[in-house]
Amino acid sequence: MNLNKRQEYLDLGNALPNQYYHLKFDNHCYWRIALDNTLFAKWSEVVPAPAYRNITEDQLDYAIHLLKSYQKDEQLLLEHNRISLIYRGKK
């Protein structure tokens, strides 16, 4: 797996809490949201941790795409969070 992509994935998740400080999400929340919406399930029920090392290259690409999309679209982020919580039985 491409180390630069892994780093980009990590960097995006680490940057988003600073952008959306008002949401009070930690970095792992953004990764959870992106991963759950990439795998259409609670990610930890599909792949072992750490997910970014155990998903396919295409899945990593899509998770990165989602994280970048969240930087531009807070409504998408909130909708994907809602879906993620449904996958987790929390809504």
Tab-separated table of N, CA, C and O in Angstrom:
chain	number	residue	atom	x	y	z
A	1	MET	N	0.842	-1.185	0.000
A	1	MET	CA	0.000	0.000	0.000
A	1	MET	C	0.881	1.241	0.000
A	1	MET	O	1.928	1.266	0.632
A	2	ASN	N	0.454	2.227	-0.675
A	2	ASN	CA	1.207	3.462	-0.866
A	2	ASN	C	1.333	4.236	0.450
A	2	ASN	O	0.346	4.635	1.050
A	3	LEU	N	2.584	4.442	0.895
A	3	LEU	CA	2.820	5.144	2.155
A	3	LEU	C	2.365	6.594	2.091
A	3	LEU	O	1.908	7.144	3.091
A	4	ASN	N	2.483	7.218	0.919
A	4	ASN	CA	2.037	8.602	0.793
A	4	ASN	C	0.527	8.711	0.976
A	4	ASN	O	0.038	9.672	1.565
A	5	LYS	N	-0.206	7.729	0.477
A	5	LYS	CA	-1.662	7.732	0.661
A	5	LYS	C	-2.020	7.537	2.127
A	5	LYS	O	-2.926	8.189	2.635
A	6	ARG	N	-1.314	6.645	2.787
A	6	ARG	CA	-1.562	6.447	4.222
A	6	ARG	C	-1.335	7.750	4.983
A	6	ARG	O	-2.131	8.111	5.841
A	7	GLN	N	-0.256	8.433	4.649
A	7	GLN	CA	0.050	9.687	5.327
A	7	GLN	C	-1.002	10.743	5.021
A	7	GLN	O	-1.413	11.502	5.904
A	8	GLU	N	-1.451	10.796	3.774
A	8	GLU	CA	-2.494	11.750	3.401
A	8	GLU	C	-3.776	11.477	4.187
A	8	GLU	O	-4.418	12.406	4.703
A	9	TYR	N	-4.146	10.213	4.299
A	9	TYR	CA	-5.312	9.802	5.080
A	9	TYR	C	-5.179	10.290	6.525
A	9	TYR	O	-6.106	10.887	7.088
A	10	LEU	N	-4.022	10.046	7.125
A	10	LEU	CA	-3.787	10.464	8.512
A	10	LEU	C	-3.805	11.982	8.645
A	10	LEU	O	-4.418	12.530	9.567
A	11	ASP	N	-3.148	12.663	7.712
A	11	ASP	CA	-3.083	14.127	7.761
A	11	ASP	C	-4.471	14.752	7.643
A	11	ASP	O	-4.785	15.710	8.361
A	12	LEU	N	-5.296	14.233	6.754
A	12	LEU	CA	-6.647	14.767	6.579
A	12	LEU	C	-7.464	14.601	7.865
A	12	LEU	O	-8.138	15.535	8.304
A	13	GLY	N	-7.410	13.435	8.444
A	13	GLY	CA	-8.143	13.201	9.694
A	13	GLY	C	-7.650	14.068	10.832
A	13	GLY	O	-8.429	14.493	11.690
A	14	ASN	N	-6.362	14.351	10.837
A	14	ASN	CA	-5.801	15.202	11.885
A	14	ASN	C	-6.114	16.676	11.663
A	14	ASN	O	-6.141	17.455	12.618
A	15	ALA	N	-6.350	17.083	10.426
A	15	ALA	CA	-6.632	18.491	10.111
A	15	ALA	C	-8.098	18.862	10.339
A	15	ALA	O	-8.398	20.005	10.708
A	16	LEU	N	-9.001	17.925	10.116
A	16	LEU	CA	-10.434	18.244	10.179
A	16	LEU	C	-10.905	18.757	11.541
A	16	LEU	O	-11.750	19.661	11.588
A	17	PRO	N	-10.399	18.277	12.680
A	17	PRO	CA	-10.871	18.838	13.958
A	17	PRO	C	-10.587	20.340	14.080
A	17	PRO	O	-11.355	21.057	14.720
A	18	ASN	N	-9.524	20.809	13.465
A	18	ASN	CA	-9.210	22.235	13.507
A	18	ASN	C	-10.171	23.036	12.643
A	18	ASN	O	-10.485	24.187	12.956
A	19	GLN	N	-10.624	22.452	11.563
A	19	GLN	CA	-11.565	23.130	10.670
A	19	GLN	C	-12.966	23.189	11.291
A	19	GLN	O	-13.660	24.193	11.178
A	20	TYR	N	-13.373	22.093	11.892
A	20	TYR	CA	-14.726	21.993	12.455
A	20	TYR	C	-14.668	21.899	13.980
A	20	TYR	O	-15.302	21.044	14.589
A	21	TYR	N	-13.930	22.810	14.582
A	21	TYR	CA	-13.764	22.789	16.038
A	21	TYR	C	-15.117	22.836	16.762
A	21	TYR	O	-15.263	22.283	17.841
A	22	HIS	N	-16.113	23.479	16.151
A	22	HIS	CA	-17.431	23.617	16.770
A	22	HIS	C	-18.172	22.272	16.878
A	22	HIS	O	-19.093	22.144	17.683
A	23	LEU	N	-17.764	21.284	16.089
A	23	LEU	CA	-18.406	19.967	16.158
A	23	LEU	C	-17.876	19.129	17.318
A	23	LEU	O	-18.501	18.154	17.709
A	24	LYS	N	-16.718	19.484	17.795
A	24	LYS	CA	-16.085	18.771	18.919
A	24	LYS	C	-15.852	17.283	18.602
A	24	LYS	O	-15.999	16.420	19.452
A	25	PHE	N	-15.503	17.003	17.326
A	25	PHE	CA	-15.114	15.649	16.911
A	25	PHE	C	-13.602	15.530	17.022
A	25	PHE	O	-12.879	16.441	16.616
A	26	ASP	N	-13.131	14.415	17.530
A	26	ASP	CA	-11.696	14.119	17.507
A	26	ASP	C	-11.332	13.561	16.131
A	26	ASP	O	-12.207	13.170	15.362
A	27	ASN	N	-10.030	13.458	15.857
A	27	ASN	CA	-9.578	12.962	14.553
A	27	ASN	C	-10.170	11.589	14.232
A	27	ASN	O	-10.589	11.340	13.102
A	28	HIS	N	-10.237	10.713	15.213
A	28	HIS	CA	-10.741	9.358	14.948
A	28	HIS	C	-12.203	9.370	14.520
A	28	HIS	O	-12.650	8.447	13.839
A	29	CYS	N	-12.950	10.400	14.870
A	29	CYS	CA	-14.349	10.501	14.438
A	29	CYS	C	-14.436	10.672	12.922
A	29	CYS	O	-15.283	10.058	12.277
A	30	TYR	N	-13.552	11.493	12.371
A	30	TYR	CA	-13.558	11.707	10.920
A	30	TYR	C	-13.149	10.439	10.189
A	30	TYR	O	-13.722	10.107	9.153
A	31	TRP	N	-12.162	9.744	10.737
A	31	TRP	CA	-11.763	8.472	10.122
A	31	TRP	C	-12.911	7.469	10.198
A	31	TRP	O	-13.184	6.756	9.243
A	32	ARG	N	-13.595	7.412	11.338
A	32	ARG	CA	-14.738	6.508	11.500
A	32	ARG	C	-15.811	6.803	10.462
A	32	ARG	O	-16.314	5.894	9.797
A	33	ILE	N	-16.139	8.075	10.319
A	33	ILE	CA	-17.188	8.470	9.383
A	33	ILE	C	-16.813	8.079	7.957
A	33	ILE	O	-17.604	7.483	7.230
A	34	ALA	N	-15.578	8.403	7.565
A	34	ALA	CA	-15.132	8.091	6.200
A	34	ALA	C	-15.062	6.584	5.976
A	34	ALA	O	-15.495	6.084	4.934
A	35	LEU	N	-14.539	5.853	6.937
A	35	LEU	CA	-14.401	4.401	6.777
A	35	LEU	C	-15.764	3.710	6.733
A	35	LEU	O	-15.992	2.834	5.897
A	36	ASP	N	-16.651	4.085	7.637
A	36	ASP	CA	-17.981	3.463	7.649
A	36	ASP	C	-18.699	3.721	6.329
A	36	ASP	O	-19.376	2.838	5.798
A	37	ASN	N	-18.544	4.922	5.780
A	37	ASN	CA	-19.219	5.263	4.524
A	37	ASN	C	-18.487	4.712	3.308
A	37	ASN	O	-19.053	4.653	2.222
A	38	THR	N	-17.267	4.287	3.471
A	38	THR	CA	-16.531	3.590	2.412
A	38	THR	C	-16.917	2.118	2.377
A	38	THR	O	-17.093	1.532	1.315
A	39	LEU	N	-17.078	1.528	3.566
A	39	LEU	CA	-17.330	0.086	3.674
A	39	LEU	C	-18.811	-0.248	3.850
A	39	LEU	O	-19.176	-1.421	3.881
A	40	PHE	N	-19.656	0.777	3.989
A	40	PHE	CA	-21.099	0.593	4.145
A	40	PHE	C	-21.445	-0.295	5.333
A	40	PHE	O	-22.355	-1.108	5.277
A	41	ALA	N	-20.678	-0.100	6.402
A	41	ALA	CA	-20.867	-0.870	7.630
A	41	ALA	C	-19.976	-0.265	8.711
A	41	ALA	O	-19.132	0.586	8.419
A	42	LYS	N	-20.158	-0.732	9.942
A	42	LYS	CA	-19.210	-0.384	10.999
A	42	LYS	C	-17.870	-0.979	10.572
A	42	LYS	O	-17.737	-2.200	10.459
A	43	TRP	N	-16.900	-0.125	10.289
A	43	TRP	CA	-15.672	-0.587	9.628
A	43	TRP	C	-14.996	-1.724	10.370
A	43	TRP	O	-14.461	-2.641	9.755
A	44	SER	N	-15.031	-1.711	11.704
A	44	SER	CA	-14.316	-2.726	12.475
A	44	SER	C	-14.962	-4.107	12.366
A	44	SER	O	-14.353	-5.103	12.779
A	45	GLU	N	-16.157	-4.169	11.800
A	45	GLU	CA	-16.787	-5.465	11.543
A	45	GLU	C	-16.401	-6.014	10.168
A	45	GLU	O	-16.754	-7.138	9.830
A	46	VAL	N	-15.670	-5.198	9.389
A	46	VAL	CA	-15.292	-5.583	8.028
A	46	VAL	C	-13.791	-5.851	7.914
A	46	VAL	O	-13.375	-6.802	7.262
A	47	VAL	N	-13.003	-5.008	8.555
A	47	VAL	CA	-11.541	-5.144	8.493
A	47	VAL	C	-10.941	-4.985	9.890
A	47	VAL	O	-11.506	-4.274	10.727
A	48	PRO	N	-9.804	-5.631	10.136
A	48	PRO	CA	-9.150	-5.453	11.435
A	48	PRO	C	-8.477	-4.079	11.525
A	48	PRO	O	-8.161	-3.458	10.515
A	49	ALA	N	-8.265	-3.636	12.748
A	49	ALA	CA	-7.543	-2.375	12.985
A	49	ALA	C	-6.047	-2.607	12.793
A	49	ALA	O	-5.555	-3.714	13.019
A	50	PRO	N	-5.318	-1.598	12.379
A	50	PRO	CA	-5.799	-0.298	11.937
A	50	PRO	C	-6.350	-0.395	10.512
A	50	PRO	O	-5.735	-0.989	9.631
A	51	ALA	N	-7.512	0.182	10.334
A	51	ALA	CA	-8.227	0.047	9.061
A	51	ALA	C	-7.416	0.533	7.876
A	51	ALA	O	-7.403	-0.107	6.827
A	52	TYR	N	-6.739	1.659	8.035
A	52	TYR	CA	-6.033	2.227	6.883
A	52	TYR	C	-4.907	1.320	6.382
A	52	TYR	O	-4.446	1.485	5.264
A	53	ARG	N	-4.511	0.350	7.168
A	53	ARG	CA	-3.503	-0.618	6.715
A	53	ARG	C	-4.133	-1.898	6.174
A	53	ARG	O	-3.448	-2.716	5.581
A	54	ASN	N	-5.423	-2.070	6.408
A	54	ASN	CA	-6.070	-3.335	6.064
A	54	ASN	C	-7.169	-3.223	5.016
A	54	ASN	O	-7.732	-4.242	4.624
A	55	ILE	N	-7.478	-2.003	4.575
A	55	ILE	CA	-8.433	-1.848	3.484
A	55	ILE	C	-7.688	-1.910	2.157
A	55	ILE	O	-6.463	-1.800	2.111
A	56	THR	N	-8.438	-2.101	1.093
A	56	THR	CA	-7.814	-2.170	-0.229
A	56	THR	C	-7.345	-0.783	-0.661
A	56	THR	O	-7.766	0.238	-0.096
A	57	GLU	N	-6.541	-0.758	-1.672
A	57	GLU	CA	-6.068	0.514	-2.237
A	57	GLU	C	-7.248	1.367	-2.709
A	57	GLU	O	-7.293	2.576	-2.466
A	58	ASP	N	-8.215	0.744	-3.368
A	58	ASP	CA	-9.400	1.469	-3.833
A	58	ASP	C	-10.203	2.020	-2.661
A	58	ASP	O	-10.715	3.143	-2.727
A	59	GLN	N	-10.335	1.240	-1.614
A	59	GLN	CA	-11.062	1.709	-0.436
A	59	GLN	C	-10.327	2.875	0.228
A	59	GLN	O	-10.950	3.845	0.657
A	60	LEU	N	-9.006	2.791	0.288
A	60	LEU	CA	-8.218	3.894	0.847
A	60	LEU	C	-8.403	5.147	-0.008
A	60	LEU	O	-8.593	6.243	0.527
A	61	ASP	N	-8.363	4.980	-1.317
A	61	ASP	CA	-8.584	6.121	-2.218
A	61	ASP	C	-9.945	6.763	-1.947
A	61	ASP	O	-10.059	7.992	-1.910
A	62	TYR	N	-10.959	5.939	-1.767
A	62	TYR	CA	-12.300	6.482	-1.552
A	62	TYR	C	-12.403	7.160	-0.185
A	62	TYR	O	-13.025	8.224	-0.058
A	63	ALA	N	-11.799	6.575	0.826
A	63	ALA	CA	-11.806	7.205	2.156
A	63	ALA	C	-11.114	8.572	2.106
A	63	ALA	O	-11.599	9.542	2.695
A	64	ILE	N	-10.007	8.654	1.382
A	64	ILE	CA	-9.309	9.934	1.213
A	64	ILE	C	-10.210	10.916	0.466
A	64	ILE	O	-10.316	12.091	0.847
A	65	HIS	N	-10.871	10.445	-0.576
A	65	HIS	CA	-11.815	11.283	-1.317
A	65	HIS	C	-12.891	11.838	-0.373
A	65	HIS	O	-13.232	13.029	-0.429
A	66	LEU	N	-13.435	10.995	0.491
A	66	LEU	CA	-14.460	11.449	1.417
A	66	LEU	C	-13.902	12.475	2.393
A	66	LEU	O	-14.530	13.511	2.639
A	67	LEU	N	-12.734	12.217	2.949
A	67	LEU	CA	-12.136	13.165	3.888
A	67	LEU	C	-11.911	14.529	3.227
A	67	LEU	O	-12.167	15.570	3.843
A	68	LYS	N	-11.466	14.516	1.976
A	68	LYS	CA	-11.294	15.775	1.236
A	68	LYS	C	-12.648	16.440	0.997
A	68	LYS	O	-12.763	17.668	1.081
A	69	SER	N	-13.658	15.647	0.700
A	69	SER	CA	-15.002	16.188	0.493
A	69	SER	C	-15.528	16.840	1.771
A	69	SER	O	-16.203	17.875	1.713
A	70	TYR	N	-15.223	16.253	2.919
A	70	TYR	CA	-15.678	16.816	4.188
A	70	TYR	C	-15.059	18.195	4.433
A	70	TYR	O	-15.683	19.039	5.070
A	71	GLN	N	-13.853	18.412	3.915
A	71	GLN	CA	-13.226	19.720	4.068
A	71	GLN	C	-14.030	20.812	3.360
A	71	GLN	O	-13.991	21.968	3.761
A	72	LYS	N	-14.743	20.437	2.323
A	72	LYS	CA	-15.479	21.398	1.500
A	72	LYS	C	-16.974	21.417	1.804
A	72	LYS	O	-17.666	22.349	1.411
A	73	ASP	N	-17.489	20.383	2.464
A	73	ASP	CA	-18.934	20.217	2.570
A	73	ASP	C	-19.321	19.692	3.958
A	73	ASP	O	-19.371	18.491	4.191
A	74	GLU	N	-19.600	20.621	4.854
A	74	GLU	CA	-19.968	20.231	6.221
A	74	GLU	C	-21.268	19.442	6.243
A	74	GLU	O	-21.429	18.525	7.056
A	75	GLN	N	-22.198	19.754	5.347
A	75	GLN	CA	-23.466	19.023	5.323
A	75	GLN	C	-23.254	17.556	4.949
A	75	GLN	O	-23.903	16.671	5.515
A	76	LEU	N	-22.364	17.299	4.015
A	76	LEU	CA	-22.030	15.913	3.665
A	76	LEU	C	-21.426	15.205	4.874
A	76	LEU	O	-21.778	14.064	5.180
A	77	LEU	N	-20.525	15.878	5.547
A	77	LEU	CA	-19.921	15.317	6.756
A	77	LEU	C	-20.998	14.940	7.775
A	77	LEU	O	-20.992	13.826	8.314
A	78	LEU	N	-21.917	15.839	8.022
A	78	LEU	CA	-22.960	15.581	9.021
A	78	LEU	C	-23.885	14.451	8.578
A	78	LEU	O	-24.304	13.623	9.400
A	79	GLU	N	-24.207	14.398	7.290
A	79	GLU	CA	-25.035	13.309	6.780
A	79	GLU	C	-24.305	11.971	6.893
A	79	GLU	O	-24.885	10.962	7.301
A	80	HIS	N	-23.033	11.957	6.565
A	80	HIS	CA	-22.252	10.723	6.675
A	80	HIS	C	-22.074	10.312	8.137
A	80	HIS	O	-22.037	9.121	8.442
A	81	ASN	N	-21.981	11.277	9.039
A	81	ASN	CA	-21.920	10.944	10.461
A	81	ASN	C	-23.220	10.271	10.885
A	81	ASN	O	-23.209	9.275	11.608
A	82	ARG	N	-24.352	10.808	10.430
A	82	ARG	CA	-25.655	10.221	10.757
A	82	ARG	C	-25.723	8.774	10.263
A	82	ARG	O	-26.144	7.869	10.996
A	83	ILE	N	-25.263	8.536	9.050
A	83	ILE	CA	-25.260	7.178	8.482
A	83	ILE	C	-24.327	6.272	9.288
A	83	ILE	O	-24.681	5.134	9.616
A	84	SER	N	-23.166	6.780	9.640
A	84	SER	CA	-22.211	6.001	10.434
A	84	SER	C	-22.824	5.586	11.770
A	84	SER	O	-22.662	4.439	12.206
A	85	LEU	N	-23.518	6.501	12.406
A	85	LEU	CA	-24.140	6.177	13.690
A	85	LEU	C	-25.245	5.130	13.532
A	85	LEU	O	-25.428	4.286	14.412
A	86	ILE	N	-25.935	5.158	12.408
A	86	ILE	CA	-26.942	4.114	12.135
A	86	ILE	C	-26.257	2.753	12.007
A	86	ILE	O	-26.732	1.756	12.588
A	87	TYR	N	-25.144	2.699	11.279
A	87	TYR	CA	-24.398	1.442	11.168
A	87	TYR	C	-23.989	0.919	12.543
A	87	TYR	O	-23.847	-0.286	12.739
A	88	ARG	N	-23.815	1.823	13.485
A	88	ARG	CA	-23.360	1.460	14.813
A	88	ARG	C	-24.499	1.297	15.807
A	88	ARG	O	-24.265	1.127	17.008
A	89	GLY	N	-25.732	1.391	15.310
A	89	GLY	CA	-26.900	1.207	16.177
A	89	GLY	C	-27.117	2.346	17.141
A	89	GLY	O	-27.740	2.166	18.196
A	90	LYS	N	-26.616	3.521	16.822
A	90	LYS	CA	-26.711	4.658	17.744
A	90	LYS	C	-27.749	5.683	17.340
A	90	LYS	O	-27.868	6.719	17.960
A	91	LYS	N	-28.501	5.412	16.270
A	91	LYS	CA	-29.568	6.330	15.860
A	91	LYS	C	-30.725	5.539	15.305
A	91	LYS	O	-30.591	4.476	14.808
